[in-house]
PDB file of C-alpha atoms in Angstrom:
ATOM      1  CA  MET A   1       0.114  -0.164   0.146  1.00  0.00           C
ATOM      2  CA  ALA A   2       1.105   3.398  -0.896  1.00  0.00           C
ATOM      3  CA  ASP A   3       1.398   6.535   1.469  1.00  0.00           C
ATOM      4  CA  THR A   4      -1.611   8.418   1.708  1.00  0.00           C
ATOM      5  CA  PHE A   5      -1.754  12.208   3.254  1.00  0.00           C
ATOM      6  CA  ASN A   6      -4.266  13.865   5.534  1.00  0.00           C
ATOM      7  CA  SER A   7      -4.975  17.601   5.539  1.00  0.00           C
ATOM      8  CA  TYR A   8      -5.519  19.814   8.403  1.00  0.00           C
ATOM      9  CA  LEU A   9      -7.504  23.240   8.391  1.00  0.00           C
ATOM     10  CA  ASP A  10      -6.522  25.214  11.797  1.00  0.00           C
ATOM     11  CA  GLY A  11      -5.526  22.545  13.220  1.00  0.00           C
ATOM     12  CA  VAL A  12      -8.455  19.958  12.575  1.00  0.00           C
ATOM     13  CA  LYS A  13      -7.875  16.956  10.497  1.00  0.00           C
ATOM     14  CA  LYS A  14      -9.974  17.707   7.436  1.00  0.00           C
ATOM     15  CA  ASP A  15      -9.428  15.051   5.106  1.00  0.00           C
ATOM     16  CA  THR A  16      -7.901  11.685   5.195  1.00  0.00           C
ATOM     17  CA  GLY A  17      -6.464   9.070   2.655  1.00  0.00           C
ATOM     18  CA  LEU A  18      -5.476  11.372   0.091  1.00  0.00           C
ATOM     19  CA  THR A  19      -3.246  10.146  -2.671  1.00  0.00           C
ATOM     20  CA  LYS A  20      -2.416  12.546  -5.222  1.00  0.00           C
ATOM     21  CA  PRO A  21      -1.665  16.294  -5.302  1.00  0.00           C
ATOM     22  CA  PRO A  22      -3.044  18.862  -5.262  1.00  0.00           C
ATOM     23  CA  TYR A  23      -4.483  18.968  -2.021  1.00  0.00           C
ATOM     24  CA  LYS A  24      -7.424  21.397  -2.208  1.00  0.00           C
ATOM     25  CA  PHE A  25      -8.970  23.307   0.858  1.00  0.00           C
ATOM     26  CA  ALA A  26     -12.219  24.403  -0.345  1.00  0.00           C
ATOM     27  CA  GLY A  27     -14.857  26.773   1.103  1.00  0.00           C
ATOM     28  CA  LEU A  28     -12.256  28.946   2.677  1.00  0.00           C
ATOM     29  CA  ALA A  29     -14.371  32.101   3.686  1.00  0.00           C
ATOM     30  CA  SER A  30     -12.792  35.300   1.845  1.00  0.00           C
ATOM     31  CA  GLY A  31     -10.774  37.709   3.637  1.00  0.00           C
ATOM     32  CA  LYS A  32      -9.278  35.768   6.594  1.00  0.00           C
ATOM     33  CA  GLU A  33      -6.192  33.815   7.467  1.00  0.00           C
ATOM     34  CA  PHE A  34      -5.930  30.138   7.945  1.00  0.00           C
ATOM     35  CA  THR A  35      -3.212  27.537   8.792  1.00  0.00           C
ATOM     36  CA  LEU A  36      -2.977  24.602   6.572  1.00  0.00           C
ATOM     37  CA  GLY A  37      -1.558  21.357   6.966  1.00  0.00           C
ATOM     38  CA  ILE A  38      -0.661  18.364   5.271  1.00  0.00           C
ATOM     39  CA  SER A  39       0.841  15.082   7.022  1.00  0.00           C
ATOM     40  CA  ARG A  40       2.089  12.016   5.613  1.00  0.00           C
ATOM     41  CA  VAL A  41       0.988   8.670   6.706  1.00  0.00           C
ATOM     42  CA  ASP A  42       3.127   5.776   5.777  1.00  0.00           C
ATOM     43  CA  GLU A  43       2.203   2.109   4.801  1.00  0.00           C
ATOM     44  CA  LYS A  44       2.344   0.958   8.445  1.00  0.00           C
ATOM     45  CA  GLY A  45      -0.384   3.511   9.312  1.00  0.00           C
ATOM     46  CA  LYS A  46       2.200   5.795  11.115  1.00  0.00           C
ATOM     47  CA  GLU A  47       1.558   9.713  10.782  1.00  0.00           C
ATOM     48  CA  SER A  48       4.486  12.319  10.115  1.00  0.00           C
ATOM     49  CA  THR A  49       4.255  15.680  11.639  1.00  0.00           C
ATOM     50  CA  VAL A  50       2.116  17.907  10.300  1.00  0.00           C
ATOM     51  CA  THR A  51       3.684  20.622   7.933  1.00  0.00           C
ATOM     52  CA  THR A  52       1.848  23.586   7.761  1.00  0.00           C
ATOM     53  CA  ILE A  53       1.807  27.166   6.110  1.00  0.00           C
ATOM     54  CA  LYS A  54      -0.218  30.418   6.966  1.00  0.00           C
ATOM     55  CA  TYR A  55      -2.688  31.284   4.502  1.00  0.00           C
ATOM     56  CA  SER A  56      -4.663  34.235   3.725  1.00  0.00           C
ATOM     57  CA  THR A  57      -7.462  34.680   1.025  1.00  0.00           C
ATOM     58  CA  LYS A  58      -8.311  37.657  -0.556  1.00  0.00           C
ATOM     59  CA  PRO A  59     -11.410  39.694   0.389  1.00  0.00           C
ATOM     60  CA  ALA A  60     -14.345  39.286  -1.713  1.00  0.00           C
ATOM     61  CA  ILE A  61     -15.077  41.844  -4.321  1.00  0.00           C
ATOM     62  CA  VAL A  62     -18.150  43.306  -3.653  1.00  0.00           C
ATOM     63  CA  ALA A  63     -19.402  44.843  -7.241  1.00  0.00           C
ATOM     64  CA  VAL A  64     -21.042  48.204  -7.502  1.00  0.00           C
ATOM     65  CA  GLU A  65     -24.866  47.953  -8.343  1.00  0.00           C
ATOM     66  CA  SER A  66     -25.877  51.670  -8.510  1.00  0.00           C
ATOM     67  CA  ILE A  67     -25.035  55.238  -8.106  1.00  0.00           C
ATOM     68  CA  THR A  68     -27.381  58.197  -7.574  1.00  0.00           C
ATOM     69  CA  ILE A  69     -26.195  61.929  -7.986  1.00  0.00           C
ATOM     70  CA  ALA A  70     -27.529  64.195  -5.754  1.00  0.00           C
ATOM     71  CA  PRO A  71     -29.027  66.975  -6.778  1.00  0.00           C
ATOM     72  CA  LYS A  72     -30.494  65.175  -9.421  1.00  0.00           C
ATOM     73  CA  ASN A  73     -31.144  68.619 -10.986  1.00  0.00           C
ATOM     74  CA  ALA A  74     -29.541  71.934 -10.162  1.00  0.00           C
ATOM     75  CA  THR A  75     -29.449  75.449 -11.675  1.00  0.00           C
ATOM     76  CA  GLY A  76     -26.943  78.123 -12.188  1.00  0.00           C
ATOM     77  CA  THR A  77     -26.857  81.268 -14.106  1.00  0.00           C
ATOM     78  CA  SER A  78     -24.739  81.657 -16.865  1.00  0.00           C
ATOM     79  CA  LEU A  79     -22.832  84.748 -18.092  1.00  0.00           C
ATOM     80  CA  GLU A  80     -21.278  84.862 -14.549  1.00  0.00           C
ATOM     81  CA  ALA A  81     -18.857  82.184 -12.954  1.00  0.00           C
ATOM     82  CA  GLY A  82     -20.518  79.604 -10.965  1.00  0.00           C
ATOM     83  CA  GLU A  83     -20.045  76.610  -8.863  1.00  0.00           C
ATOM     84  CA  LYS A  84     -22.074  73.482  -7.743  1.00  0.00           C
ATOM     85  CA  GLN A  85     -21.205  70.434  -5.500  1.00  0.00           C
ATOM     86  CA  PHE A  86     -23.136  66.986  -6.738  1.00  0.00           C
ATOM     87  CA  THR A  87     -22.500  63.938  -4.273  1.00  0.00           C
ATOM     88  CA  ALA A  88     -22.674  60.512  -5.637  1.00  0.00           C
ATOM     89  CA  THR A  89     -24.348  57.601  -3.519  1.00  0.00           C
ATOM     90  CA  VAL A  90     -22.458  54.309  -4.428  1.00  0.00           C
ATOM     91  CA  LEU A  91     -24.564  51.277  -3.504  1.00  0.00           C
ATOM     92  CA  PRO A  92     -24.425  48.903  -2.084  1.00  0.00           C
ATOM     93  CA  ALA A  93     -22.340  50.263   1.022  1.00  0.00           C
ATOM     94  CA  ASN A  94     -19.739  47.877   1.217  1.00  0.00           C
ATOM     95  CA  ALA A  95     -18.781  47.642  -2.536  1.00  0.00           C
ATOM     96  CA  THR A  96     -15.214  47.221  -2.869  1.00  0.00           C
ATOM     97  CA  ASP A  97     -14.279  50.153  -4.662  1.00  0.00           C
ATOM     98  CA  LYS A  98     -16.484  53.282  -4.822  1.00  0.00           C
ATOM     99  CA  THR A  99     -14.313  55.246  -6.778  1.00  0.00           C
ATOM    100  CA  VAL A 100     -16.512  57.607  -8.894  1.00  0.00           C
ATOM    101  CA  THR A 101     -15.128  59.399 -12.110  1.00  0.00           C
ATOM    102  CA  TRP A 102     -17.032  62.681 -13.137  1.00  0.00           C
ATOM    103  CA  ALA A 103     -17.644  64.247 -16.267  1.00  0.00           C
ATOM    104  CA  VAL A 104     -19.822  66.682 -18.515  1.00  0.00           C
ATOM    105  CA  THR A 105     -21.354  64.519 -21.122  1.00  0.00           C
ATOM    106  CA  THR A 106     -20.708  66.881 -23.502  1.00  0.00           C
ATOM    107  CA  PRO A 107     -18.038  69.195 -22.900  1.00  0.00           C
ATOM    108  CA  LYS A 108     -18.128  72.722 -23.223  1.00  0.00           C
ATOM    109  CA  ALA A 109     -15.327  75.503 -22.862  1.00  0.00           C
ATOM    110  CA  GLY A 110     -15.773  77.184 -19.523  1.00  0.00           C
ATOM    111  CA  LEU A 111     -17.643  74.268 -17.929  1.00  0.00           C
ATOM    112  CA  SER A 112     -16.287  71.496 -15.796  1.00  0.00           C
ATOM    113  CA  ILE A 113     -16.388  68.883 -12.901  1.00  0.00           C
ATOM    114  CA  ASP A 114     -13.672  68.044 -10.670  1.00  0.00           C
ATOM    115  CA  ASN A 115     -13.056  64.436  -9.239  1.00  0.00           C
ATOM    116  CA  LYS A 116     -14.986  65.207  -6.114  1.00  0.00           C
ATOM    117  CA  GLY A 117     -18.177  66.441  -8.133  1.00  0.00           C
ATOM    118  CA  LEU A 118     -17.719  70.497  -7.537  1.00  0.00           C
ATOM    119  CA  ALA A 119     -19.046  71.388 -10.997  1.00  0.00           C
ATOM    120  CA  LYS A 120     -17.970  75.157 -12.354  1.00  0.00           C
ATOM    121  CA  TRP A 121     -18.487  77.411 -15.105  1.00  0.00           C
ATOM    122  CA  THR A 122     -16.894  80.441 -16.010  1.00  0.00           C
ATOM    123  CA  ASN A 123     -18.844  84.022 -17.389  1.00  0.00           C
ATOM    124  CA  VAL A 124     -18.385  83.036 -20.941  1.00  0.00           C
ATOM    125  CA  ALA A 125     -21.196  83.062 -23.212  1.00  0.00           C
ATOM    126  CA  GLY A 126     -22.810  79.827 -24.757  1.00  0.00           C
ATOM    127  CA  LEU A 127     -23.003  78.181 -21.833  1.00  0.00           C
ATOM    128  CA  ALA A 128     -26.974  78.555 -21.404  1.00  0.00           C
ATOM    129  CA  GLY A 129     -28.989  75.359 -21.460  1.00  0.00           C
ATOM    130  CA  ALA A 130     -28.958  71.650 -19.821  1.00  0.00           C
ATOM    131  CA  HIS A 131     -25.619  69.723 -19.108  1.00  0.00           C
ATOM    132  CA  GLU A 132     -25.794  66.153 -18.288  1.00  0.00           C
ATOM    133  CA  LEU A 133     -23.220  65.438 -15.578  1.00  0.00           C
ATOM    134  CA  THR A 134     -22.377  61.683 -15.164  1.00  0.00           C
ATOM    135  CA  GLY A 135     -20.638  59.861 -12.308  1.00  0.00           C
ATOM    136  CA  THR A 136     -19.452  56.030 -13.296  1.00  0.00           C
ATOM    137  CA  ASP A 137     -17.786  53.582 -11.339  1.00  0.00           C
ATOM    138  CA  LYS A 138     -14.051  51.781 -12.113  1.00  0.00           C
ATOM    139  CA  SER A 139     -15.509  49.192 -14.210  1.00  0.00           C
ATOM    140  CA  GLY A 140     -17.376  51.826 -16.415  1.00  0.00           C
ATOM    141  CA  LYS A 141     -20.604  49.777 -16.429  1.00  0.00           C
ATOM    142  CA  ILE A 142     -22.632  51.530 -13.700  1.00  0.00           C
ATOM    143  CA  VAL A 143     -22.996  55.461 -14.286  1.00  0.00           C
ATOM    144  CA  GLY A 144     -25.249  58.169 -12.093  1.00  0.00           C
ATOM    145  CA  LYS A 145     -26.649  60.938 -14.192  1.00  0.00           C
ATOM    146  CA  ALA A 146     -27.654  64.724 -12.897  1.00  0.00           C
ATOM    147  CA  THR A 147     -28.374  67.986 -14.832  1.00  0.00           C
ATOM    148  CA  LEU A 148     -27.001  71.322 -14.389  1.00  0.00           C
ATOM    149  CA  THR A 149     -29.301  74.003 -16.207  1.00  0.00           C
ATOM    150  CA  LEU A 150     -27.500  77.421 -16.468  1.00  0.00           C
ATOM    151  CA  THR A 151     -29.739  80.128 -17.869  1.00  0.00           C
ATOM    152  CA  ASP A 152     -28.522  83.469 -19.334  1.00  0.00           C
ATOM    153  CA  LYS A 153     -28.128  86.371 -16.540  1.00  0.00           C
ATOM    154  CA  VAL A 154     -31.238  88.695 -16.803  1.00  0.00           C
ATOM    155  CA  VAL A 155     -29.351  92.361 -17.191  1.00  0.00           C
ATOM    156  CA  GLU A 156     -32.327  95.092 -15.872  1.00  0.00           C
ATOM    157  CA  PRO A 157     -31.680  98.120 -17.991  1.00  0.00           C
ATOM    158  CA  GLU A 158     -30.668 100.988 -15.602  1.00  0.00           C
ATOM    159  CA  PRO A 159     -33.244 103.520 -14.718  1.00  0.00           C
ATOM    160  CA  ASP A 160     -32.533 106.648 -16.516  1.00  0.00           C
ATOM    161  CA  PRO A 161     -31.783 109.053 -13.514  1.00  0.00           C
ATOM    162  CA  LYS A 162     -33.734 112.074 -15.154  1.00  0.00           C
ATOM    163  CA  PRO A 163     -36.474 110.899 -17.677  1.00  0.00           C
ATOM    164  CA  LYS A 164     -36.845 113.416 -20.740  1.00  0.00           C
ATOM    165  CA  ALA A 165     -40.047 115.034 -20.709  1.00  0.00           C
ATOM    166  CA  PRO A 166     -41.930 115.300 -24.389  1.00  0.00           C
ATOM    167  CA  LYS A 167     -40.988 118.716 -26.268  1.00  0.00           C
ATOM    168  CA  SER A 168     -44.319 119.042 -27.440  1.00  0.00           C
ATOM    169  CA  VAL A 169     -47.806 117.377 -26.647  1.00  0.00           C
ATOM    170  CA  GLU A 170     -50.797 117.868 -29.231  1.00  0.00           C
ATOM    171  CA  VAL A 171     -54.071 118.630 -27.568  1.00  0.00           C
ATOM    172  CA  THR A 172     -56.898 119.184 -29.357  1.00  0.00           C
ATOM    173  CA  PHE A 173     -59.743 121.450 -28.075  1.00  0.00           C
ATOM    174  CA  PRO A 174     -62.996 122.302 -30.003  1.00  0.00           C
ATOM    175  CA  THR A 175     -63.146 125.271 -31.311  1.00  0.00           C
ATOM    176  CA  HIS A 176     -65.650 127.364 -33.309  1.00  0.00           C
ATOM    177  CA  GLU A 177     -63.183 126.831 -36.431  1.00  0.00           C
ATOM    178  CA  GLY A 178     -62.147 123.296 -35.551  1.00  0.00           C
ATOM    179  CA  ALA A 179     -58.455 124.210 -35.027  1.00  0.00           C
ATOM    180  CA  ASN A 180     -56.021 122.180 -32.955  1.00  0.00           C
ATOM    181  CA  LEU A 181     -53.941 124.058 -30.495  1.00  0.00           C
ATOM    182  CA  GLU A 182     -50.316 122.976 -30.070  1.00  0.00           C
ATOM    183  CA  ILE A 183     -48.936 123.566 -26.516  1.00  0.00           C
ATOM    184  CA  GLU A 184     -45.375 123.538 -25.894  1.00  0.00           C
ATOM    185  CA  SER A 185     -43.659 121.979 -22.593  1.00  0.00           C
ATOM    186  CA  GLY A 186     -40.558 122.755 -20.812  1.00  0.00           C
ATOM    187  CA  GLY A 187     -38.906 119.468 -21.446  1.00  0.00           C
ATOM    188  CA  GLU A 188     -35.407 118.901 -22.956  1.00  0.00           C
TER     189      GLU A 188
END
C-alpha cells in the first residue's frame, strides 16, 4: 500500500487518505487567515509531523450596483462664474471600490466637474442650457446622472435718473373753427 496524506485546516483534520496532489482546501471564507497543514501516513499507518503554512484568502470583491447623484437637477446662472457641488451615493454600501469618475457628457469650454463632484462654470457666453453630468464606477458599467441647467443672467436696464419730458404735446380742443391748439412743454 502506498503512502497517503491527511489535510488539516486550523489544526483540525479535514481529509484523510489523500493520494495525489494537489490537495484542495475548499470553502475558505474570503478575507481571512488560515493555517493549512499536510501530513504523510506511511504503509504502516504511522503519521508524520504535520507541515503547516499560513494562508490568507483575498477579500471578496463586492461590485457596485448603482450610483445616485444628488442633486438630480440643479440650476445656475450663465454669463457669471459659479459652482455647484454634486455628490455620488454608491450602493451597496460595502462595495469594494467606490471610486467615481465625474464628467460633463458634452464638454463645453468654460464648464467642468472635478474628481470630487464640484461643477464650475465661467462667465463665457454659450453655456446656457441643460448639461448632463455623470458619475461612473471604475468598471465603466454603472453610471449615475444629473442635470445642471444654466440660464442667461437677466440684465435689467438701468433706470434713467432724469426722465426726459416730451418737447411738445398735441392737444385738441374744440374751437369754433375746429382748429388744433399745440402747447409746448418745458422738456428737453
